[in-house]
mmCIF file of C-alpha atoms and ligand atoms in Angstrom:
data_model
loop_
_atom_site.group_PDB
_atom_site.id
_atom_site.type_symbol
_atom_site.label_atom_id
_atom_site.label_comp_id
_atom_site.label_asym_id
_atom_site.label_seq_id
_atom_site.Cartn_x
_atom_site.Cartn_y
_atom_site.Cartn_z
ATOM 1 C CA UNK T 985 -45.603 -28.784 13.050
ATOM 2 C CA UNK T 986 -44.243 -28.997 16.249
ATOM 3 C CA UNK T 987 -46.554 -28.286 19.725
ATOM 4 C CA UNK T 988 -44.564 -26.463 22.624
ATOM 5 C CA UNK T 989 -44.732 -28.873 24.721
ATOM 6 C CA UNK T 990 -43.070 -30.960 22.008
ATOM 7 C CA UNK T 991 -40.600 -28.492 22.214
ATOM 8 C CA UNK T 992 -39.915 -28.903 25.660
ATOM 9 C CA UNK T 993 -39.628 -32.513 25.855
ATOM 10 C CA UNK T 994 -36.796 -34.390 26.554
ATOM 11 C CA UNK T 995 -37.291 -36.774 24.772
ATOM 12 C CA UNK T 996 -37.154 -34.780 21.618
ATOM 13 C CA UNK T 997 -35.134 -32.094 22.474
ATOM 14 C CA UNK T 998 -31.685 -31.666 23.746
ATOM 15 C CA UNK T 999 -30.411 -29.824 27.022
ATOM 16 C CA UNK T 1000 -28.878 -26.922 25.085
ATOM 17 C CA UNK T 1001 -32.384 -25.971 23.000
ATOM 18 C CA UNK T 1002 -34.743 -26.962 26.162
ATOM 19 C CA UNK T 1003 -32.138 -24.727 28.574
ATOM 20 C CA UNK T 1004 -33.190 -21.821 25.393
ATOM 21 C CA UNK T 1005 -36.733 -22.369 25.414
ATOM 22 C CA UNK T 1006 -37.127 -21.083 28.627
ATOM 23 C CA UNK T 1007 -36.566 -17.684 27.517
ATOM 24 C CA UNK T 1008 -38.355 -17.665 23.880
ATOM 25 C CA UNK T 1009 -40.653 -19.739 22.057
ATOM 26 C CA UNK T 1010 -39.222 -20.128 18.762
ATOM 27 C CA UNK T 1011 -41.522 -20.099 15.586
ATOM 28 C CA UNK T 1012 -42.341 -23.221 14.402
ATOM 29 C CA UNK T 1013 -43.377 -23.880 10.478
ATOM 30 C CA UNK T 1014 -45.128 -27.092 9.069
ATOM 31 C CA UNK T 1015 -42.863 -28.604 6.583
ATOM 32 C CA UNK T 1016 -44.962 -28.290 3.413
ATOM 33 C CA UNK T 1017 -42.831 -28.930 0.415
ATOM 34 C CA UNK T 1018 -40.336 -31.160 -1.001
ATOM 35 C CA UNK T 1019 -36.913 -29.187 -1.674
ATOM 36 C CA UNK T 1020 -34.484 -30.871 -4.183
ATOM 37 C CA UNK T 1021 -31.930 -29.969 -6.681
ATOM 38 C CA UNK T 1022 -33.509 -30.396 -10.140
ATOM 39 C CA UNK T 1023 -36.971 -29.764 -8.830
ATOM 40 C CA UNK T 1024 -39.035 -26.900 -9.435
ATOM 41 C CA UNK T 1025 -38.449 -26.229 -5.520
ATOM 42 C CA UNK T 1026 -34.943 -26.499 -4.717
ATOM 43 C CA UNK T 1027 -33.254 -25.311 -1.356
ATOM 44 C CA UNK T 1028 -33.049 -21.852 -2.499
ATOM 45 C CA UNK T 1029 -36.705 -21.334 -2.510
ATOM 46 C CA UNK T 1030 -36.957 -23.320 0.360
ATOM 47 C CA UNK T 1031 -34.415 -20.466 2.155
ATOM 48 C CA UNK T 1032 -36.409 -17.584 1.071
ATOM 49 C CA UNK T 1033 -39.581 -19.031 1.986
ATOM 50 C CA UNK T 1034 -38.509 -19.533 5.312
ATOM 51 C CA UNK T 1035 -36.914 -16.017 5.858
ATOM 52 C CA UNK T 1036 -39.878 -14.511 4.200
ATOM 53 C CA UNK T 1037 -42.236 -16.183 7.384
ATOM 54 C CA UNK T 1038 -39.717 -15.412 10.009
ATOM 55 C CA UNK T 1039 -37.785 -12.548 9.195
ATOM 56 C CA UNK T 1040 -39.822 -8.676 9.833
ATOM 57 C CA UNK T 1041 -36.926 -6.420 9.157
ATOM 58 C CA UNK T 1042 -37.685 -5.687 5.448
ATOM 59 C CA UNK T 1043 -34.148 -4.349 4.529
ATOM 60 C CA UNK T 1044 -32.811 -7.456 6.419
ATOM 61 C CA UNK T 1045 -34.780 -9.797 3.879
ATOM 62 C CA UNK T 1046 -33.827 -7.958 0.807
ATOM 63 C CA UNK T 1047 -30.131 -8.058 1.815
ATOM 64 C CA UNK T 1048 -29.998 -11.588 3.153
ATOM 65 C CA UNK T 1049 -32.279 -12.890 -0.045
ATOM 66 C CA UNK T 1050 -29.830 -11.269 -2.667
ATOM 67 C CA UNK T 1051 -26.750 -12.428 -1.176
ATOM 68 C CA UNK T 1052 -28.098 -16.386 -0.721
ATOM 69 C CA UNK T 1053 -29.255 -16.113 -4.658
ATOM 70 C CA UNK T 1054 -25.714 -14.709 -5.630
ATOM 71 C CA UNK T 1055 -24.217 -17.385 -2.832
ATOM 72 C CA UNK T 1056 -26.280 -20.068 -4.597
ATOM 73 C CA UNK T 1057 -26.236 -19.235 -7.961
ATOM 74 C CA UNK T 1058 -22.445 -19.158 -7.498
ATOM 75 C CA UNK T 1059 -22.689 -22.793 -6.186
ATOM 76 C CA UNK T 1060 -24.504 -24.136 -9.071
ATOM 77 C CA UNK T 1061 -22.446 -22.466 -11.222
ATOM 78 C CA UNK T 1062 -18.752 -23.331 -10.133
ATOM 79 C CA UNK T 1063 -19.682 -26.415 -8.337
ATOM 80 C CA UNK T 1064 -16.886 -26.265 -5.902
ATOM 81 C CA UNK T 1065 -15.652 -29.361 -4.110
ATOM 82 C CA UNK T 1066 -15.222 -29.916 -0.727
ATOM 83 C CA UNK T 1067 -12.207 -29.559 -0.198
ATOM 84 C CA UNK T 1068 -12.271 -26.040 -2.137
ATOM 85 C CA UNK T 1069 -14.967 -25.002 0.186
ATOM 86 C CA UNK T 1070 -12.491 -25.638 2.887
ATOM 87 C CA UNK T 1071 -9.747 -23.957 1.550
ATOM 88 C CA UNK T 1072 -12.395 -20.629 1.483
ATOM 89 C CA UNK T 1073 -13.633 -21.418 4.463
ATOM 90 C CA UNK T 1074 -9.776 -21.514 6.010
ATOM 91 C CA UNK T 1075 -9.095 -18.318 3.987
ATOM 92 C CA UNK T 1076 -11.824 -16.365 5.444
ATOM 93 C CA UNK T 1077 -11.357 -18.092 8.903
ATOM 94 C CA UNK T 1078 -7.565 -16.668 8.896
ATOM 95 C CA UNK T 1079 -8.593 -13.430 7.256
ATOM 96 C CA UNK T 1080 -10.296 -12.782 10.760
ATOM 97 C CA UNK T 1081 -7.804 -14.168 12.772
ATOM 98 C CA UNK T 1082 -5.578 -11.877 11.366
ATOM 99 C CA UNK T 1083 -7.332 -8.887 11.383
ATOM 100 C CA UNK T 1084 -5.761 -5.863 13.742
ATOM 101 C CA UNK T 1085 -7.195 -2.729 14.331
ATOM 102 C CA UNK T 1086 -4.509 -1.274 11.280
ATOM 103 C CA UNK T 1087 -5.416 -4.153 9.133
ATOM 104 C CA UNK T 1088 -8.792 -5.377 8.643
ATOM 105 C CA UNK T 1089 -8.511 -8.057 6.208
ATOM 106 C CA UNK T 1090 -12.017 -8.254 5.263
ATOM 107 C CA UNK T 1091 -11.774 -4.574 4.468
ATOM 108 C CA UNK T 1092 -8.277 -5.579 2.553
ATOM 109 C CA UNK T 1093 -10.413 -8.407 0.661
ATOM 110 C CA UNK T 1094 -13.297 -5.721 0.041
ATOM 111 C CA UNK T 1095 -10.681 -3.682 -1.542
ATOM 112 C CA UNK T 1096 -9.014 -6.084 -3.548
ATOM 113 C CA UNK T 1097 -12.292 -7.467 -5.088
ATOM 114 C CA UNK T 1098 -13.344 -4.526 -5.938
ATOM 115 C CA UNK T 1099 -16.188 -4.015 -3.819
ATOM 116 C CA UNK T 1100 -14.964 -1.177 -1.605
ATOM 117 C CA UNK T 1101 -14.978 0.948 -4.795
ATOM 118 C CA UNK T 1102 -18.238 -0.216 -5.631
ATOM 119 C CA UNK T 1103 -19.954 0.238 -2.501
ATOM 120 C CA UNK T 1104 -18.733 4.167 -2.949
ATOM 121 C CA UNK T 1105 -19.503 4.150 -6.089
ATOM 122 C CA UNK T 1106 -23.208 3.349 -5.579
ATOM 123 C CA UNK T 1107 -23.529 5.176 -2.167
ATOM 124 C CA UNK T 1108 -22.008 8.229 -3.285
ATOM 125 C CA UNK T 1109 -22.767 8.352 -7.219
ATOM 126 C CA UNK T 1110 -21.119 11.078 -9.361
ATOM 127 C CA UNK T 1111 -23.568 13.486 -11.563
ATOM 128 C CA UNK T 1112 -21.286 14.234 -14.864
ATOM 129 C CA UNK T 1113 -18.752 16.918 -14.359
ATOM 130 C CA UNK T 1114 -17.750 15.907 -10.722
ATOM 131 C CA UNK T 1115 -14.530 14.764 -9.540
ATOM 132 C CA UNK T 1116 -14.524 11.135 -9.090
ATOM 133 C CA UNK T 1117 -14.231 9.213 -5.839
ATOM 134 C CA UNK T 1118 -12.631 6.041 -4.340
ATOM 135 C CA UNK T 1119 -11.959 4.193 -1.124
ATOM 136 C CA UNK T 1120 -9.709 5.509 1.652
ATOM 137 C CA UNK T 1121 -8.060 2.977 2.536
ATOM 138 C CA UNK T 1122 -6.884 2.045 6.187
ATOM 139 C CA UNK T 1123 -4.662 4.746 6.926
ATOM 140 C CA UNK T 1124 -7.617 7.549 6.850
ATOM 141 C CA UNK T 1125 -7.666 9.658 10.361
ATOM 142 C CA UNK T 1126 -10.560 12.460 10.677
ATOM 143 C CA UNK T 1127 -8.737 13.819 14.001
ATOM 144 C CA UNK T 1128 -5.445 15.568 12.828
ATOM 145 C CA UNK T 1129 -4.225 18.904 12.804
ATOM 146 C CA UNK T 1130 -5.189 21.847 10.827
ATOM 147 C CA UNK T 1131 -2.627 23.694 8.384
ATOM 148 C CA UNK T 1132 -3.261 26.845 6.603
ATOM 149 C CA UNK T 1133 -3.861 26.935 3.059
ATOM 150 C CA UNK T 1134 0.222 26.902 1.370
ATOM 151 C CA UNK T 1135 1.216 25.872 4.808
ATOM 152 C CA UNK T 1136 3.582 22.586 4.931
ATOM 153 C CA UNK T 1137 2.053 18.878 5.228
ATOM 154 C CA UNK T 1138 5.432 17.587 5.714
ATOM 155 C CA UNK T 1139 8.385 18.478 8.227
ATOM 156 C CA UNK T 1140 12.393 18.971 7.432
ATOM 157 C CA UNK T 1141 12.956 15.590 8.245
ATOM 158 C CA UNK T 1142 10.211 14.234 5.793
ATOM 159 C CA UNK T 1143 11.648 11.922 3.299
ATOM 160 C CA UNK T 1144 11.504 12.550 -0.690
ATOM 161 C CA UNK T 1145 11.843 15.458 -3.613
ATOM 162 C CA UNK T 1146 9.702 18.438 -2.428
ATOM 163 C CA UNK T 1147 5.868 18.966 -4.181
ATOM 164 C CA UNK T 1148 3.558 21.775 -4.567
ATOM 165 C CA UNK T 1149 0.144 21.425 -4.443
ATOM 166 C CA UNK T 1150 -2.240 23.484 -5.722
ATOM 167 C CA UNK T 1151 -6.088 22.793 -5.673
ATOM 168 C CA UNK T 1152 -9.674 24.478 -5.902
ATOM 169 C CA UNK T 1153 -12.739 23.121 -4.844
ATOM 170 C CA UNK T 1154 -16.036 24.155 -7.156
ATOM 171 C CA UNK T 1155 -19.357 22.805 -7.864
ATOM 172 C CA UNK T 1156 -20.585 21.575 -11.121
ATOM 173 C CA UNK T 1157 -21.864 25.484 -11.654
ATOM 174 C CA UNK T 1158 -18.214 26.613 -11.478
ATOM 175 C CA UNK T 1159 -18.956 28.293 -8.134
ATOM 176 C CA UNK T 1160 -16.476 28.387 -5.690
ATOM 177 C CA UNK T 1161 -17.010 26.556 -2.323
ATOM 178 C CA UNK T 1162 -14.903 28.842 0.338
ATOM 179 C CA UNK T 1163 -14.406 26.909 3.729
ATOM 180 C CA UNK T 1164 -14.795 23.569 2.392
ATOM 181 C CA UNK T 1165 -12.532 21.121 4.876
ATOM 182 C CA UNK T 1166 -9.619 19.375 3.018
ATOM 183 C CA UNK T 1167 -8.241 16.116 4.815
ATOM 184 C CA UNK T 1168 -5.370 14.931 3.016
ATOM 185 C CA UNK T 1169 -2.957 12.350 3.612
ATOM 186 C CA UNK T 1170 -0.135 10.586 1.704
ATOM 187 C CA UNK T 1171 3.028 8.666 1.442
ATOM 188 C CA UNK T 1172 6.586 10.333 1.605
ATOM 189 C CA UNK T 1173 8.945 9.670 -0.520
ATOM 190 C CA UNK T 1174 9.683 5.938 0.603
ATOM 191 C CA UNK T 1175 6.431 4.928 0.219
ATOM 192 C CA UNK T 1176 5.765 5.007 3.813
ATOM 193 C CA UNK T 1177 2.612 6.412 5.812
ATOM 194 C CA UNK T 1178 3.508 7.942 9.350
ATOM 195 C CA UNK T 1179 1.727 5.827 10.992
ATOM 196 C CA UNK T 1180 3.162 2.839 9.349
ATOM 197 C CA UNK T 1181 6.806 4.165 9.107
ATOM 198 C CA UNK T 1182 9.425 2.086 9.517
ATOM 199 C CA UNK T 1183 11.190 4.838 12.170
ATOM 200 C CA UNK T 1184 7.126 6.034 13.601
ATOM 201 C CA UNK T 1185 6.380 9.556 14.375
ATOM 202 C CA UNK T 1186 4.180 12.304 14.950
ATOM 203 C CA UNK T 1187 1.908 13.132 12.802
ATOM 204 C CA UNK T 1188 3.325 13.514 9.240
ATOM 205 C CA UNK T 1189 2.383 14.095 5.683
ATOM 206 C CA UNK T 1190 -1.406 14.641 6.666
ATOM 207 C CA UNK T 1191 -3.213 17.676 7.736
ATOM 208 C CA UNK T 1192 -7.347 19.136 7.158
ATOM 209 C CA UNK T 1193 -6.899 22.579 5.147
ATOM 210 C CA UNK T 1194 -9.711 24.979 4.612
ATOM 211 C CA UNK T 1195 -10.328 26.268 0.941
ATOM 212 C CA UNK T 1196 -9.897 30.148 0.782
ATOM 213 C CA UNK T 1197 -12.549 32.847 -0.480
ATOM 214 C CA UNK T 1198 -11.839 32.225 -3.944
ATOM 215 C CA UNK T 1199 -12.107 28.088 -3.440
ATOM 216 C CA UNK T 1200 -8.345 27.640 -3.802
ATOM 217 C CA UNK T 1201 -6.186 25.535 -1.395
ATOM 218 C CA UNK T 1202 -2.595 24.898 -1.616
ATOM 219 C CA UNK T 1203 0.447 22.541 0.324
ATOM 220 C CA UNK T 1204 3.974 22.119 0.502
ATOM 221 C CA UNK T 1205 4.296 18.371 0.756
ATOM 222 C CA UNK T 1206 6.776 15.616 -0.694
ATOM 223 C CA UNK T 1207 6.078 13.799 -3.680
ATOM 224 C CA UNK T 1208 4.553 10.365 -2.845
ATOM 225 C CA UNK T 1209 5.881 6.761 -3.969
ATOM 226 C CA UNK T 1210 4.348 3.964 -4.839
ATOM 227 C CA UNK T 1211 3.920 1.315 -1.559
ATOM 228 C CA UNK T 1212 2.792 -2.614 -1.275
ATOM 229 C CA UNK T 1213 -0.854 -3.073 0.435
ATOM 230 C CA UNK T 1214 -0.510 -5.669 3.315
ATOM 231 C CA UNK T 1215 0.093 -8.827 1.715
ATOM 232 C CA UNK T 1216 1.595 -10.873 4.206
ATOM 233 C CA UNK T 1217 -1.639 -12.563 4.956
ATOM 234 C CA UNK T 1218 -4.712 -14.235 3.496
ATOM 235 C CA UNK T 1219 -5.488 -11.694 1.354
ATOM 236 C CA UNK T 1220 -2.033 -11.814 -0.034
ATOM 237 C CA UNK T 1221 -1.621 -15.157 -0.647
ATOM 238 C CA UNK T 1222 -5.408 -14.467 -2.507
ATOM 239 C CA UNK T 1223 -3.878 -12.124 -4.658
ATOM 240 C CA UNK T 1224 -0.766 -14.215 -5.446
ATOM 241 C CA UNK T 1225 -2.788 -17.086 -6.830
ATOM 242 C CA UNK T 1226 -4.293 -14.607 -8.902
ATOM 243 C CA UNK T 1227 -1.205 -13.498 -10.403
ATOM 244 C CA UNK T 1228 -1.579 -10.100 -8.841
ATOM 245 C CA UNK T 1229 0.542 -8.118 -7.201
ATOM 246 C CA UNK T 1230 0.237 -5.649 -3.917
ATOM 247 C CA UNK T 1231 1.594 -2.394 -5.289
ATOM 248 C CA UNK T 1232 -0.619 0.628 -5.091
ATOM 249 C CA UNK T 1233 0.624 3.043 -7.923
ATOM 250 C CA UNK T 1234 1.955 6.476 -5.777
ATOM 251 C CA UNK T 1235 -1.043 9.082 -4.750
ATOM 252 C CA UNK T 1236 -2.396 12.039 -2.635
ATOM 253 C CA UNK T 1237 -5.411 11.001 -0.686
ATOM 254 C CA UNK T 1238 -8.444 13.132 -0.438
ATOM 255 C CA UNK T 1239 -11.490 13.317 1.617
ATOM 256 C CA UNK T 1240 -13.477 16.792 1.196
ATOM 257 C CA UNK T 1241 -16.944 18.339 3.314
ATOM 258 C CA UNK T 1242 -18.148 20.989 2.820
ATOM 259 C CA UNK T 1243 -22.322 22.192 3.972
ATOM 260 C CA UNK T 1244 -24.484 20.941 1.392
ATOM 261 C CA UNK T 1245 -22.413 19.235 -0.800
ATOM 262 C CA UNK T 1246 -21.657 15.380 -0.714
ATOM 263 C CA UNK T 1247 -18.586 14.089 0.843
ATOM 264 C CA UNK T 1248 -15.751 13.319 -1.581
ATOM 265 C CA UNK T 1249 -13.311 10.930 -0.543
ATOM 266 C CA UNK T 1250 -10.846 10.395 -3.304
ATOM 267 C CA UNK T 1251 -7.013 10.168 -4.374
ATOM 268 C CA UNK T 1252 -4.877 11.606 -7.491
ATOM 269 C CA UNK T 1253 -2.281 9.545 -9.119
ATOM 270 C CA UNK T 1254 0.954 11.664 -11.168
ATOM 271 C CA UNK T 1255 0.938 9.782 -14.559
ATOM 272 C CA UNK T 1256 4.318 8.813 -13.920
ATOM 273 C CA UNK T 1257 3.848 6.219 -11.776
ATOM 274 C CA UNK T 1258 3.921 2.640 -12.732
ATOM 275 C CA UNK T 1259 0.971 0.023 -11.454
ATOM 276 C CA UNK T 1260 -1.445 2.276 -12.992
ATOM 277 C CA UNK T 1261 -3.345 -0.327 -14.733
ATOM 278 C CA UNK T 1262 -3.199 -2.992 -12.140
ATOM 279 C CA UNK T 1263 -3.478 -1.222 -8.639
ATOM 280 C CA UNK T 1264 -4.277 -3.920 -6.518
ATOM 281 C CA UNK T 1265 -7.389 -1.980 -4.799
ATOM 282 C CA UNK T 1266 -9.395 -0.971 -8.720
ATOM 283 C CA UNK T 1267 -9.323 2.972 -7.245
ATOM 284 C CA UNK T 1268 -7.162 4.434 -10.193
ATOM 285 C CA UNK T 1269 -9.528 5.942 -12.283
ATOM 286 C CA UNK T 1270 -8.215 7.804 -15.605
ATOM 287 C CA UNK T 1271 -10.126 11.123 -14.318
ATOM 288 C CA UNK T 1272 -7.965 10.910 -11.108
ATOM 289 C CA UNK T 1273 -4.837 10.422 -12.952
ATOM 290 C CA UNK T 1274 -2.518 14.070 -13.272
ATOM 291 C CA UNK T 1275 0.285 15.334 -15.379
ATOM 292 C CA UNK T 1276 2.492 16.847 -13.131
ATOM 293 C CA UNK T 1277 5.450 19.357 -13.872
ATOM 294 C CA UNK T 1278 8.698 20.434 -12.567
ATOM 295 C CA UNK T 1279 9.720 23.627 -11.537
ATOM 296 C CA UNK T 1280 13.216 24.467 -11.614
ATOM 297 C CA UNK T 1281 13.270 28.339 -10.564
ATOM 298 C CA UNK T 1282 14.326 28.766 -6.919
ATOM 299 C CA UNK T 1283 12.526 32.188 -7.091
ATOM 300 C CA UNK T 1284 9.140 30.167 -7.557
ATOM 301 C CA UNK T 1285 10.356 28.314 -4.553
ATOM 302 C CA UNK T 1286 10.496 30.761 -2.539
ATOM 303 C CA UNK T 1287 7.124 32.228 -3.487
ATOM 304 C CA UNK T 1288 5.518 28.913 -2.924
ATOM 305 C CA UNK T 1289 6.749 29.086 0.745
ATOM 306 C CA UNK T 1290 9.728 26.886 1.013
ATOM 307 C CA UNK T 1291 12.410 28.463 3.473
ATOM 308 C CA UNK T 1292 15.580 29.775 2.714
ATOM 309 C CA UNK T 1293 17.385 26.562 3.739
ATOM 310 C CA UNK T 1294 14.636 24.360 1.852
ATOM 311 C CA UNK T 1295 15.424 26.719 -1.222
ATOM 312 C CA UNK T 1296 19.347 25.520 -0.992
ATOM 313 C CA UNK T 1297 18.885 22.467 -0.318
ATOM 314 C CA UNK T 1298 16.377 21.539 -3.264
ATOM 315 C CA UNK T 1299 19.416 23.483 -5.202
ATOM 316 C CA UNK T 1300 21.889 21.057 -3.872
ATOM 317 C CA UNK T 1301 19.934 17.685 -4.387
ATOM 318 C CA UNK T 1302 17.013 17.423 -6.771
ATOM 319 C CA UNK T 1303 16.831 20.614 -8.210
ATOM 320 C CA UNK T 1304 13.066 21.039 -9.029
ATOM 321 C CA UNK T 1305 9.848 21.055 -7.261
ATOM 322 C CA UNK T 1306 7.272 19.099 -8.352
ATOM 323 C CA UNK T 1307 3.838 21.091 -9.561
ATOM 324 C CA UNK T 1308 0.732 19.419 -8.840
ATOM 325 C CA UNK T 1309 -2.752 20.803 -9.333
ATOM 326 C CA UNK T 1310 -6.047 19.448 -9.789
ATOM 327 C CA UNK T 1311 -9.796 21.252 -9.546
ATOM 328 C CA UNK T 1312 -12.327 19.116 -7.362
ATOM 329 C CA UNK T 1313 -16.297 19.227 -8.011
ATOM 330 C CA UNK T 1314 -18.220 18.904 -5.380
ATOM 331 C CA UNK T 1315 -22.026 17.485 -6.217
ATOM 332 C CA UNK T 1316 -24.927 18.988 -3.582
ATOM 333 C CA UNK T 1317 -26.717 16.592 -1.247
ATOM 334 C CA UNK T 1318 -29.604 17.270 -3.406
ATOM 335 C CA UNK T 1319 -28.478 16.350 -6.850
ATOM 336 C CA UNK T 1320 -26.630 12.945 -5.430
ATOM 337 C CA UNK T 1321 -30.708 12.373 -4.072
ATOM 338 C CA UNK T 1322 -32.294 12.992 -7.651
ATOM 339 C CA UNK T 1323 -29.335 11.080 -9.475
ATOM 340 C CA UNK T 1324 -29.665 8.259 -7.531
ATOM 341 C CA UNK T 1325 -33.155 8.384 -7.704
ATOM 342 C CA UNK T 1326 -33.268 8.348 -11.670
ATOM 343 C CA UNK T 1327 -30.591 5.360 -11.316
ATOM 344 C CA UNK T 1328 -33.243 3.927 -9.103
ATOM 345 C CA UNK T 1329 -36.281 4.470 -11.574
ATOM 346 C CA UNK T 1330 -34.127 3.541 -14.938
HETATM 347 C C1 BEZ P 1453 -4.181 3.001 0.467
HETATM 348 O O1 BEZ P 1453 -4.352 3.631 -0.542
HETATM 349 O O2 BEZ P 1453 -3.572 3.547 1.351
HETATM 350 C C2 BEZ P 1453 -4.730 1.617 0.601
HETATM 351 C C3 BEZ P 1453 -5.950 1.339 0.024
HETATM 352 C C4 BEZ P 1453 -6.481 0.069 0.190
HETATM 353 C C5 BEZ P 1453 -5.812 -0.881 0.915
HETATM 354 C C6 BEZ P 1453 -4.590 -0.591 1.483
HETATM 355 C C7 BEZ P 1453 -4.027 0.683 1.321
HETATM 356 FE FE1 FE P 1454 -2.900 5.188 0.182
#
């Protein structure tokens, strides 16, 4: 093993590293064993022996040791050239380069492997009888304006064939949670979000509504369309050679708080919609998928809050409303702790 002064010599040690040294000392280890492929020590024990002397941030180790044996068990598996390491190493390269602050491509990759939902899945694990969750997405915003419960996501200029939403929000007793904080936020009828529209405006199609005494919230909105996930980039042209394509199937987005209970962040799908079995992000689970139905009696409009002029107008062009409801269950803090807990033990 190397002395300091060893270290510091010239003739052993480059500018860069001596020009480091003056600040720390690193750790230096004797080179005990051997490490070769075929061996009974190859380079992956080598790698874990080594972070197990250096590293002292235990939840460090356990992450970085996991992710080398997947990394290398991959390796040994697939055996990937060179020049296939390259062409990952170029994808991932450009997947940062052309990251913006509206699209993160490693979040887009996340998604589109599947982990995203995963990662949820695990940190925020569903006791039976409670509404499932998925990923946001990128076009989540906690900061936007509050509507009243049956008050109007969506303005007269909104694009797409009006919707009525009509939700509760319970927990797996069947009690009501009043005052729990609805964020929603959804296409319109193109398929655009407002803050990717192709003409941008003000907020649009999103709003936070608070659940009522009895746990029931309600919205008049648009009925979403289905809309292509960035694909113009790396994670695109990932998806392409995969044979897959970018549409996400059309949906309300979800994400609901309330005091004590676990944050839900989730989004419905109407059964009509095509891409259902192949969303490009894995968040379209059956549970989350709703029958929706059409309501053609302009007195129900009215009652469900559209104005006089909204009334005629669905008269003159679509003719219905669409009827939307769905019942959330909220798990407590407490039972997500014991569940995942028991997951832990079993
Ligand atoms: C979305 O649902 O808005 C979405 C989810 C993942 C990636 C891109 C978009
Ligand atoms: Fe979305």
């Amino acid at each position: 093993m190397a002395s300091i002064s060893q270290m510091k010599d010239p003739l052993y040690v480059g500018k860069a590293i001596r020009a480091q040294l003056e600040h720390e000392i690193p750790k230096d280890l004797p080179l005990e064993k051997d490490f070769r492929e075929g061996s009974d020590y190859t380079i992956t024990d080598h790698v874990h022996d080594l972070h197990k002397s250096l590293c002292t941030d235990t939840r460090t180790l356990e992450l970085v040791t996991a992710l080398i044996d997947a990394l290398h068990t991959f390796a040994r598996k697939t055996k990937p050239t060179h020049a296939e390491w390259i062409k990952a190493v170029s994808l991932l390269t450009r997947a940062g380069q052309q990251s913006t602050p509206e699209v993160n491509q490693f979040v887009l990759l996340s998604d589109c492997l599947g982990l995203s939902v995963l990662l949820d899945e695990l940190e925020h694990p569903k006791p039976p009888g409670c509404t499932e969750g998925c990923e946001p997405g990128p076009f989540f915003i906690d900061d936007v304006p509050e509507i009243p419960s049956g008050g109007s996501l969506a303005t007269s200029e909104t694009v797409g064939e009006k919707l009525f939403f009509e939700g509760s929000v319970k927990n797996v007793e069947g009690e009501v949670i009043p005052g729990a904080v609805v964020n929603v936020w959804q296409a319109d009828g193109d398929g655009f979000y407002d803050v990717n529209s192709e003409v941008p405006s003000a907020t649009n199609d999103r709003g936070k509504i608070k659940t009522l005494e009895d746990g029931s919230f309600s919205y008049r909105g648009i009925l979403p369309t289905a809309y292509p996930i960035p694909s113009q980039g790396p994670v695109g042209e990932m998806l392409r050679a995969l044979g897959r394509h970018s549409h996400r199937s059309a949906h309300l987005h979800f994400h609901i708080t309330a005091p004590g209970y676990d944050d839900l962040t989730t989004a419905l799908y109407p059964s009509h919609s095509p891409f259902l079995g192949t969303d490009p992000v894995f968040a379209t689970k059956k549970s989350l998928i709703c029958d929706l139905e059409q309501d053609r009696n302009a007195d129900n409009w009215k009652r469900m809050g559209f104005s006089d002029d909204e009334v005629q107008e669905i008269g003159k062009t679509s003719g219905r409303v669409w009827l939307w409801r769905y019942n959330f269950v909220l798990p407590s803090v407490e039972a997500v702790k014991e569940f995942k807990e028991r997951a832990n033990l079993a």
